[in-house]
PDB file with one MODEL, atoms N, CA, C and O in Angstrom:
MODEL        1
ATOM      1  N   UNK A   1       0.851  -1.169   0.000  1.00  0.00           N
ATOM      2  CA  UNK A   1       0.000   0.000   0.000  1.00  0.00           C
ATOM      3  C   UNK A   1       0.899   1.235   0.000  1.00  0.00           C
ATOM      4  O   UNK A   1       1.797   1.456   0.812  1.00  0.00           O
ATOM      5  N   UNK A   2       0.436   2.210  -1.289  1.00  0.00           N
ATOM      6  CA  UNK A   2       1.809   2.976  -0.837  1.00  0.00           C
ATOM      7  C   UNK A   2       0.818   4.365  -0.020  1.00  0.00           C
ATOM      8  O   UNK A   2      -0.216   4.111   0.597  1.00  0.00           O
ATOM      9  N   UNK A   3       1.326   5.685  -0.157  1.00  0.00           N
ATOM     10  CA  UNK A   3       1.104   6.285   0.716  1.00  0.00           C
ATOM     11  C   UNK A   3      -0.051   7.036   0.413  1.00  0.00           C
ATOM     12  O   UNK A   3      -0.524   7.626   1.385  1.00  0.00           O
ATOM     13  N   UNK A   4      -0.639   7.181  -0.668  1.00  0.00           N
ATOM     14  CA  UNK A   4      -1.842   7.702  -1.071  1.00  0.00           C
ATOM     15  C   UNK A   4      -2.467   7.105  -1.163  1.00  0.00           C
ATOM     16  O   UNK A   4      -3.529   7.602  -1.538  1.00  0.00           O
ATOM     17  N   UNK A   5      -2.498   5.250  -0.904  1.00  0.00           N
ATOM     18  CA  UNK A   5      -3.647   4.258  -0.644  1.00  0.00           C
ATOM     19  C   UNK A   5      -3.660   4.753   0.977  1.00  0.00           C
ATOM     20  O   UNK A   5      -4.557   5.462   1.433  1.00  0.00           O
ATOM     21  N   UNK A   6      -2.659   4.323   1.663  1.00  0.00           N
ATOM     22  CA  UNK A   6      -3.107   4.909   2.926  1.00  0.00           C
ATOM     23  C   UNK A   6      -3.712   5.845   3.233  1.00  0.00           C
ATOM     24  O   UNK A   6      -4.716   5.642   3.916  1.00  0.00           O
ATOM     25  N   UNK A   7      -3.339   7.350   2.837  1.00  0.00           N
ATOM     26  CA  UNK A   7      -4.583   8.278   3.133  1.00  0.00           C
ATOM     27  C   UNK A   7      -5.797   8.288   2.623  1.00  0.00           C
ATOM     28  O   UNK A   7      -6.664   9.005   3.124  1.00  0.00           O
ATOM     29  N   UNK A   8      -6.048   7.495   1.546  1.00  0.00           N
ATOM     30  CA  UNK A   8      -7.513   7.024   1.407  1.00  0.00           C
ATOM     31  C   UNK A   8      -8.539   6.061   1.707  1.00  0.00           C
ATOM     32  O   UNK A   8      -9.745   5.932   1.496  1.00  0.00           O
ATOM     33  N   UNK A   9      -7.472   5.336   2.364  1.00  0.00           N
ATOM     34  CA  UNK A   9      -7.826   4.552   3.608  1.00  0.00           C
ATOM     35  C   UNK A   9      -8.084   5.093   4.791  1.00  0.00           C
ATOM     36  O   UNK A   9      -9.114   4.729   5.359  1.00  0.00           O
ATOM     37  N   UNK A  10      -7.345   5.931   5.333  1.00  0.00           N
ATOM     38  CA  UNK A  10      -7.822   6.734   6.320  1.00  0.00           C
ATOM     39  C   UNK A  10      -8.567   7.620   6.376  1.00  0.00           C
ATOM     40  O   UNK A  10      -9.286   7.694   7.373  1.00  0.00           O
ATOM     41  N   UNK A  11      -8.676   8.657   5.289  1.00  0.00           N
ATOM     42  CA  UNK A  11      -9.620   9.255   5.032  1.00  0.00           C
ATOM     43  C   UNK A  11     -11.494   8.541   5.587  1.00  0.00           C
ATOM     44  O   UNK A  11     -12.434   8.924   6.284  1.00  0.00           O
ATOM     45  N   UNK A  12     -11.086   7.178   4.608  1.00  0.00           N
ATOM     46  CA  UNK A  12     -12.449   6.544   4.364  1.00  0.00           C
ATOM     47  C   UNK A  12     -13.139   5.879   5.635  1.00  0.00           C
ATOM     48  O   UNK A  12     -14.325   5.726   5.926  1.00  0.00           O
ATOM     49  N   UNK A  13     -12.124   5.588   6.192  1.00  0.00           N
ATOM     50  CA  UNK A  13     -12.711   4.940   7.658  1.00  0.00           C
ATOM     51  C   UNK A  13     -12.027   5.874   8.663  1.00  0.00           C
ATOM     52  O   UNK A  13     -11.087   5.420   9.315  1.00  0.00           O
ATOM     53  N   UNK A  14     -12.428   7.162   8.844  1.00  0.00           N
ATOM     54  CA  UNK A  14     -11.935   8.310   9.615  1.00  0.00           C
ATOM     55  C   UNK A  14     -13.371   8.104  10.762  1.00  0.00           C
ATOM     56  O   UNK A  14     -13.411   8.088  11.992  1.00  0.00           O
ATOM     57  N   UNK A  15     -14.466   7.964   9.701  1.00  0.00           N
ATOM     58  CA  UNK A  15     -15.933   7.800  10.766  1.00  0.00           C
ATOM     59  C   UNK A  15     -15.597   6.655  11.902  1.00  0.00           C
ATOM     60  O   UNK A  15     -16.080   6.672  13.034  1.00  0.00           O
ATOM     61  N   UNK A  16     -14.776   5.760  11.455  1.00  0.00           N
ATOM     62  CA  UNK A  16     -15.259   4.301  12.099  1.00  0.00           C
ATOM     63  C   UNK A  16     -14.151   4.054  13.602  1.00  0.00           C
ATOM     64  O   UNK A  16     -14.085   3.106  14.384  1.00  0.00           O
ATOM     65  N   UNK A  17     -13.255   5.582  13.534  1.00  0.00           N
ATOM     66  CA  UNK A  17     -12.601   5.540  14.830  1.00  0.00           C
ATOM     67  C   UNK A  17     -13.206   5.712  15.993  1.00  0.00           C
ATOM     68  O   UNK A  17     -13.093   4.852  16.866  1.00  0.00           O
ATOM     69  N   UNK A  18     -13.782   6.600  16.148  1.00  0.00           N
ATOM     70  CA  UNK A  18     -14.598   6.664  17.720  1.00  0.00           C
ATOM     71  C   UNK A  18     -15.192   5.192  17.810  1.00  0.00           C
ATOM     72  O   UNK A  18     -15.044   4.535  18.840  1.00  0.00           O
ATOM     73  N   UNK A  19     -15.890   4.676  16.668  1.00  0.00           N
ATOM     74  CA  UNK A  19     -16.666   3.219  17.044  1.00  0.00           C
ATOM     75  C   UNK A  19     -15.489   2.044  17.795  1.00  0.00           C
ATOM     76  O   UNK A  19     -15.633   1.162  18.642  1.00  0.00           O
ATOM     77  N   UNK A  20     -14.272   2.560  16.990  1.00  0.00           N
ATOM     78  CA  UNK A  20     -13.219   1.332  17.263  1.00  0.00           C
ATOM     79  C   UNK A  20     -12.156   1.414  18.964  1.00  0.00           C
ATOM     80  O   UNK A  20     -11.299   0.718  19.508  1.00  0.00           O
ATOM     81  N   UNK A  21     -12.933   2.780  19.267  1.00  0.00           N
ATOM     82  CA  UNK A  21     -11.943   3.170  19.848  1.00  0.00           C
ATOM     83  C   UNK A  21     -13.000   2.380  21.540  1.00  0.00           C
ATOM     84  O   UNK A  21     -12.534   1.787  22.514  1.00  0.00           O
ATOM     85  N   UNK A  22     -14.126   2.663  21.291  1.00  0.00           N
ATOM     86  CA  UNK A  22     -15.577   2.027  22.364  1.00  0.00           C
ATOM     87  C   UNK A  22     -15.464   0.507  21.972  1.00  0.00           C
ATOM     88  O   UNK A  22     -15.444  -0.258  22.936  1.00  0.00           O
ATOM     89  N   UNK A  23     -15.408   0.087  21.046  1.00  0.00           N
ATOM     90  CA  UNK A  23     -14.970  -1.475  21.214  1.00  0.00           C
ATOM     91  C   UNK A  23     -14.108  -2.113  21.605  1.00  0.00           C
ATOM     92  O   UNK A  23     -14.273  -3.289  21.931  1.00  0.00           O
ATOM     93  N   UNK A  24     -12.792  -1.401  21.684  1.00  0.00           N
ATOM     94  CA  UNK A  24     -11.478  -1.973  22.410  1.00  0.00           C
ATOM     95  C   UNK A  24     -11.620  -1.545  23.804  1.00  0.00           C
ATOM     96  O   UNK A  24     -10.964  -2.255  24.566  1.00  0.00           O
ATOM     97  N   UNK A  25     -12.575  -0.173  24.634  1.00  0.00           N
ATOM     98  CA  UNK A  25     -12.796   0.427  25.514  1.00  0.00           C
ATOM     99  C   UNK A  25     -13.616  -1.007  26.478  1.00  0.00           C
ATOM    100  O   UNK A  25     -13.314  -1.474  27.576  1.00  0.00           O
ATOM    101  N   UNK A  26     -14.590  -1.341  25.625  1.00  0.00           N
ATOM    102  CA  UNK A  26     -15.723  -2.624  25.941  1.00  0.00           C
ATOM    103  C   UNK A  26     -14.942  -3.845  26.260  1.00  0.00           C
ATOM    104  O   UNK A  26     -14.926  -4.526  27.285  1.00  0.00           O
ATOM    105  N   UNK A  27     -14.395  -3.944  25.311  1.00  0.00           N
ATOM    106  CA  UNK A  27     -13.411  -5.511  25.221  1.00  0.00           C
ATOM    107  C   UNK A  27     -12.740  -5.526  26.641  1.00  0.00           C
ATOM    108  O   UNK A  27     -12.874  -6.625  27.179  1.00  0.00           O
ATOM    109  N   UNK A  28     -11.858  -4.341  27.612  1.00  0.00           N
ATOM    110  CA  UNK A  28     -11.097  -4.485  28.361  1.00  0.00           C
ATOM    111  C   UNK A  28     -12.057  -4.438  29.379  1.00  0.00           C
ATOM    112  O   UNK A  28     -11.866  -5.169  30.351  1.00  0.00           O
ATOM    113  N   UNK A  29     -12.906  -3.828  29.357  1.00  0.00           N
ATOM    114  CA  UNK A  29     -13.686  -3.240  30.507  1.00  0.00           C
ATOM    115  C   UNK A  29     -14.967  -4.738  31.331  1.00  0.00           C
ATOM    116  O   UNK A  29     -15.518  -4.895  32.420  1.00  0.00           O
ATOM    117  N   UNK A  30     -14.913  -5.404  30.196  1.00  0.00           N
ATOM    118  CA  UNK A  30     -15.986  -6.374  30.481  1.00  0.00           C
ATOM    119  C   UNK A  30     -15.328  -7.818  30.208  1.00  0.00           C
ATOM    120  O   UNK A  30     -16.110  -8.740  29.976  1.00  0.00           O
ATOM    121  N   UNK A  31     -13.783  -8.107  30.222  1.00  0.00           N
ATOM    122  CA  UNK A  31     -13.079  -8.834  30.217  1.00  0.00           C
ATOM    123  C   UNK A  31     -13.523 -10.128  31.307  1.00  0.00           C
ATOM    124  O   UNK A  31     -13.583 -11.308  30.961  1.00  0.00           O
ATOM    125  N   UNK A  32     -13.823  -9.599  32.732  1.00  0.00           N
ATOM    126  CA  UNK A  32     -14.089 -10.171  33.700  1.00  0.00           C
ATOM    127  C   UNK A  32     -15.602 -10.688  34.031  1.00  0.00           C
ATOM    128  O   UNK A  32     -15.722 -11.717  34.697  1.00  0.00           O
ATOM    129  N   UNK A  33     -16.828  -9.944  33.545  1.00  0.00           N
ATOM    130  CA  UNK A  33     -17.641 -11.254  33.521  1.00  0.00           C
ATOM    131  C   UNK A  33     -18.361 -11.548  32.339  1.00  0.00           C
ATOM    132  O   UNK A  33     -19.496 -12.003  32.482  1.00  0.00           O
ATOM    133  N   UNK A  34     -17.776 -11.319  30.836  1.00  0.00           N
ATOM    134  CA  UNK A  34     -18.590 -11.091  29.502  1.00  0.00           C
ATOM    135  C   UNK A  34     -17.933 -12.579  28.786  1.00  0.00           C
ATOM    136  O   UNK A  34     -16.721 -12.399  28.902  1.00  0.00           O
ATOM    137  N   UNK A  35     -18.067 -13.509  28.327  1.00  0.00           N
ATOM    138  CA  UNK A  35     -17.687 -14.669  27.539  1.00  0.00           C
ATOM    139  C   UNK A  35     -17.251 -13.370  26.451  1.00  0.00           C
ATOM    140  O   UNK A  35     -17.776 -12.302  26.139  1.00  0.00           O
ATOM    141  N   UNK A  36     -15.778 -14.224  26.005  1.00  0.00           N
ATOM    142  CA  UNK A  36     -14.859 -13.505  24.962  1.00  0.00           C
ATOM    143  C   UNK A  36     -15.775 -13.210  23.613  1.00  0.00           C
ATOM    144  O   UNK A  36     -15.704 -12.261  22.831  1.00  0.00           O
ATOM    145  N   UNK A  37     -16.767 -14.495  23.615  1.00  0.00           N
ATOM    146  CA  UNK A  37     -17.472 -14.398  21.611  1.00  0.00           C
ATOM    147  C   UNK A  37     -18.066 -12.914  21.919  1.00  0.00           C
ATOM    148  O   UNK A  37     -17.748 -11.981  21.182  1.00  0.00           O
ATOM    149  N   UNK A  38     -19.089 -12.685  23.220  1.00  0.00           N
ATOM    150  CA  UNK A  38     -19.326 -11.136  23.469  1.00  0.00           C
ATOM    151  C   UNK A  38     -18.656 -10.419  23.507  1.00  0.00           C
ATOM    152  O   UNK A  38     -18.834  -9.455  22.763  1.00  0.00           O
ATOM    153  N   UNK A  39     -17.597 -10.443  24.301  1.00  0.00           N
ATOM    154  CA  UNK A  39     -16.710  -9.175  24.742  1.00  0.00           C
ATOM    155  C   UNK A  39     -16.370  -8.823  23.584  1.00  0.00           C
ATOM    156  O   UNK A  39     -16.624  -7.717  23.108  1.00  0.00           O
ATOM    157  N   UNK A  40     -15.750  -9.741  23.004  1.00  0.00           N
ATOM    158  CA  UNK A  40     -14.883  -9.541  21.190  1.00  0.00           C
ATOM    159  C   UNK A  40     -16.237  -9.182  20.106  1.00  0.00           C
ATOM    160  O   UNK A  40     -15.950  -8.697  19.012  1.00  0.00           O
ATOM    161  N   UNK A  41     -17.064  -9.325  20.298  1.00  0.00           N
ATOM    162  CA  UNK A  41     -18.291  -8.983  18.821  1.00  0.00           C
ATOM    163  C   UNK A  41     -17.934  -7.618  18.537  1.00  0.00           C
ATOM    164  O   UNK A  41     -17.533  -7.451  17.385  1.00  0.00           O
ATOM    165  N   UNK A  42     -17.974  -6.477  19.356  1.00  0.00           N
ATOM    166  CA  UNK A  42     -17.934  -5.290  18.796  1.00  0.00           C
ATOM    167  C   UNK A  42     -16.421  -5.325  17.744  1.00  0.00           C
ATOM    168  O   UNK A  42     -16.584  -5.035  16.558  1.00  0.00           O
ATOM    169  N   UNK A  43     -15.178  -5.638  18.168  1.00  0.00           N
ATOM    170  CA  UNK A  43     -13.923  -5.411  17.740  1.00  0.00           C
ATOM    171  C   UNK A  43     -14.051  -6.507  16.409  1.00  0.00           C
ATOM    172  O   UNK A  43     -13.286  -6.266  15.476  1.00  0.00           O
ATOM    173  N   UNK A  44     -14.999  -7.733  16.260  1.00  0.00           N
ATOM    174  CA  UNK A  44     -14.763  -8.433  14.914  1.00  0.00           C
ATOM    175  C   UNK A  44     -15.722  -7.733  14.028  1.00  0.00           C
ATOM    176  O   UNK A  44     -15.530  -8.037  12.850  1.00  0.00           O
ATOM    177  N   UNK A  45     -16.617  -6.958  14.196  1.00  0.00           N
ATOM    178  CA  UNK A  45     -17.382  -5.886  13.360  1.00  0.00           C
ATOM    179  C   UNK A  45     -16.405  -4.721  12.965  1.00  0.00           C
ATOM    180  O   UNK A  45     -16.404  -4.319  11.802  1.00  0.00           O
ATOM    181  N   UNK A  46     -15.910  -4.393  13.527  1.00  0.00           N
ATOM    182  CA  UNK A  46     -15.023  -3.477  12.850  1.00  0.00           C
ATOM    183  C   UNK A  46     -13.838  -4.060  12.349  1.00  0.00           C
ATOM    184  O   UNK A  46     -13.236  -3.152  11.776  1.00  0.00           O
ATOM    185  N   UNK A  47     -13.089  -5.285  12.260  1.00  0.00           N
ATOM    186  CA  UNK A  47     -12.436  -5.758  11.691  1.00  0.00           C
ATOM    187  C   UNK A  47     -12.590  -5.985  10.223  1.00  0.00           C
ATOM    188  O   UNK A  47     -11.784  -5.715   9.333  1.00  0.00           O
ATOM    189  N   UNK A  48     -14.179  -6.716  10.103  1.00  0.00           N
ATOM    190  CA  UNK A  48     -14.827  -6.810   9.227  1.00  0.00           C
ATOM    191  C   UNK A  48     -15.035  -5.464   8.083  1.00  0.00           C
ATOM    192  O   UNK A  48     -14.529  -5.725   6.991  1.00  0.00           O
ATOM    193  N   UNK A  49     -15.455  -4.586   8.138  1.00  0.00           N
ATOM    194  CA  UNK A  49     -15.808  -2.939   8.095  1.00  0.00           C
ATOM    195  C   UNK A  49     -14.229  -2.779   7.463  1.00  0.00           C
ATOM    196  O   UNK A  49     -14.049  -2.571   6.263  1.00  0.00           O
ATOM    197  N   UNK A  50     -13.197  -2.896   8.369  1.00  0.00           N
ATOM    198  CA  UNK A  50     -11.873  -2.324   7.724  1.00  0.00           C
ATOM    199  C   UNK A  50     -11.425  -2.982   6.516  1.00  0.00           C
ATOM    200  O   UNK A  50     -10.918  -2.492   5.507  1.00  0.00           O
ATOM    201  N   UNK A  51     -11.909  -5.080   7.016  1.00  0.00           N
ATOM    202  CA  UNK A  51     -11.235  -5.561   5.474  1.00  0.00           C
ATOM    203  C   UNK A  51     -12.035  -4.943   4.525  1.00  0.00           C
ATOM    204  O   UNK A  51     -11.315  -4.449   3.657  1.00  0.00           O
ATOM    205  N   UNK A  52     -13.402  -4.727   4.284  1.00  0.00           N
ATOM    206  CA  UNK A  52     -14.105  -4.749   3.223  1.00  0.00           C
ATOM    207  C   UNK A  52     -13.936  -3.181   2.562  1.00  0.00           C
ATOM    208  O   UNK A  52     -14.442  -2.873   1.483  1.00  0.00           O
ATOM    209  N   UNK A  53     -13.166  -2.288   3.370  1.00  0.00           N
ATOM    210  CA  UNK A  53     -12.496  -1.065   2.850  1.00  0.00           C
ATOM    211  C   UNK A  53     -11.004  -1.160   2.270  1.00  0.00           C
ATOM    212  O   UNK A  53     -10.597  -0.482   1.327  1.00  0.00           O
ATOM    213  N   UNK A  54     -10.503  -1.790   2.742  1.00  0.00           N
ATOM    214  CA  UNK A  54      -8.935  -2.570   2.529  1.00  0.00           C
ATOM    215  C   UNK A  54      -9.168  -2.917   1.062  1.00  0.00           C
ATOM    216  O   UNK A  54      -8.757  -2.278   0.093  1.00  0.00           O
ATOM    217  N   UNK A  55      -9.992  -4.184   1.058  1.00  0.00           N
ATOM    218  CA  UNK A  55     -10.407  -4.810  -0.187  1.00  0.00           C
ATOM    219  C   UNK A  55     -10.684  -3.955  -1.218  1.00  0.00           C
ATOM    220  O   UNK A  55      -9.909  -3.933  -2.174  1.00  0.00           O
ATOM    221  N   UNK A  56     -11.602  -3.281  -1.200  1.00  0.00           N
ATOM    222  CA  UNK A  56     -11.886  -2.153  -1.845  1.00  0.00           C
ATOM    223  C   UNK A  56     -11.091  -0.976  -2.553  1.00  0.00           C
ATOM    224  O   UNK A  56     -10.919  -1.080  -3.767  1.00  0.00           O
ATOM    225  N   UNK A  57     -10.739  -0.194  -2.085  1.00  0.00           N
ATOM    226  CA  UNK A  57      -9.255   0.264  -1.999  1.00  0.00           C
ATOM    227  C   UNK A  57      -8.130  -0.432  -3.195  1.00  0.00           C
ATOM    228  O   UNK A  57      -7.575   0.004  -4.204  1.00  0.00           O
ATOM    229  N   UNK A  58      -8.149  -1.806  -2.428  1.00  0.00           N
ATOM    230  CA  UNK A  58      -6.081  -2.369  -3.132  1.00  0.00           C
ATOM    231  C   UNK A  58      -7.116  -3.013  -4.919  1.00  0.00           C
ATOM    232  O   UNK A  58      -6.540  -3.390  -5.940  1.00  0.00           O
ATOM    233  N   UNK A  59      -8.650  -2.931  -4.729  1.00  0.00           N
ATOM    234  CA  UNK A  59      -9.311  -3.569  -5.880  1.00  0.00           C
ATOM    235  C   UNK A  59      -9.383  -2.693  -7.200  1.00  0.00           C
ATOM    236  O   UNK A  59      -9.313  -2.867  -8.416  1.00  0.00           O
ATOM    237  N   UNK A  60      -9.573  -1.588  -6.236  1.00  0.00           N
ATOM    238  CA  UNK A  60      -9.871   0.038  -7.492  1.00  0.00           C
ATOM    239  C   UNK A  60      -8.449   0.443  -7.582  1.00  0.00           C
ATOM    240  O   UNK A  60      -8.539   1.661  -7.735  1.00  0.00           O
ATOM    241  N   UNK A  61      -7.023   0.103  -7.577  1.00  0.00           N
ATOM    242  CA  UNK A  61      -6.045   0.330  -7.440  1.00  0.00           C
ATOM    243  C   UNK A  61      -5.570  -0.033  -8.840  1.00  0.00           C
ATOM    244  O   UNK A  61      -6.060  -1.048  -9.335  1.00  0.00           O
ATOM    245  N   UNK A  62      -4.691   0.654  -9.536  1.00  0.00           N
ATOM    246  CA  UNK A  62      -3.865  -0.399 -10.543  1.00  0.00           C
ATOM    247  C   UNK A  62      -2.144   0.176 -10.247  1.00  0.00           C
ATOM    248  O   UNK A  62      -1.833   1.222  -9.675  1.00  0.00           O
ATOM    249  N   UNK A  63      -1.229  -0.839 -10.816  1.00  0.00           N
ATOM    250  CA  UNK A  63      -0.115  -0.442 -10.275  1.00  0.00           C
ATOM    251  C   UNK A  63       0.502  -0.646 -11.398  1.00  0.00           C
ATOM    252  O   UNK A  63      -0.121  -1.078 -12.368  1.00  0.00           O
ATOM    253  N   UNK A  64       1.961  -0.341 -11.459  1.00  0.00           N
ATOM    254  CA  UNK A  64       2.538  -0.637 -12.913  1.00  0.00           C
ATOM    255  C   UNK A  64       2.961  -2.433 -12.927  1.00  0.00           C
ATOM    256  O   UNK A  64       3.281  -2.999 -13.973  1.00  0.00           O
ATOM    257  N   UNK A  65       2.904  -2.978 -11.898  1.00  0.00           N
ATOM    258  CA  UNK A  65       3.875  -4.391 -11.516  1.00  0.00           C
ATOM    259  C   UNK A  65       2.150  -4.703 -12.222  1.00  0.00           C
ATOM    260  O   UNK A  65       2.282  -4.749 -13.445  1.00  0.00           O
ATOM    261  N   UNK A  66       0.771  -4.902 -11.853  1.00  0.00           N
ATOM    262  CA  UNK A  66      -0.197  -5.018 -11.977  1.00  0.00           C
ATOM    263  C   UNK A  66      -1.051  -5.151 -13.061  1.00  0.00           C
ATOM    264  O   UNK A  66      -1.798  -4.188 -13.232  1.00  0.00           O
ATOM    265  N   UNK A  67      -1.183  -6.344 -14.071  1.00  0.00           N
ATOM    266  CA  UNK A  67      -2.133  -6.708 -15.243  1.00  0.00           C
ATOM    267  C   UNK A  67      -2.763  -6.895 -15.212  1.00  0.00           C
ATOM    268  O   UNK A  67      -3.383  -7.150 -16.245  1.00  0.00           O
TER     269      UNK A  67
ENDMDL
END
């Protein structure tokens, strides 16, 4: 990814920080009586959300190495 995929990557999921930032907030906070598949749901939704921008992104991309 060079550096103008990155800022359009960041650009694009600029919304999805505060969300990511309350899911890792959740994950630590409820560590002690939440089963992990819960605790972890918020943080694999946004995992999800980032590949399918990732994907997106390196798909609309062309490069010179790239046919």
């Amino acid at each position: 990814m060079n550096s103008q995929q990155q800022k359009e990557f960041l650009e694009a999921t600029a919304w999805l920080r505060p969300f990511t930032k309350w899911a890792a907030s959740f994950s630590f906070k409820t560590s002690r009586f939440l089963p992990s598949v819960i605790r972890n749901l918020p943080l694999k939704i946004v995992k999800k959300i980032l590949m399918g921008y990732q994907r997106k992104l390196s798909s609309g991309s062309s490069c010179g190495t790239c046919s």
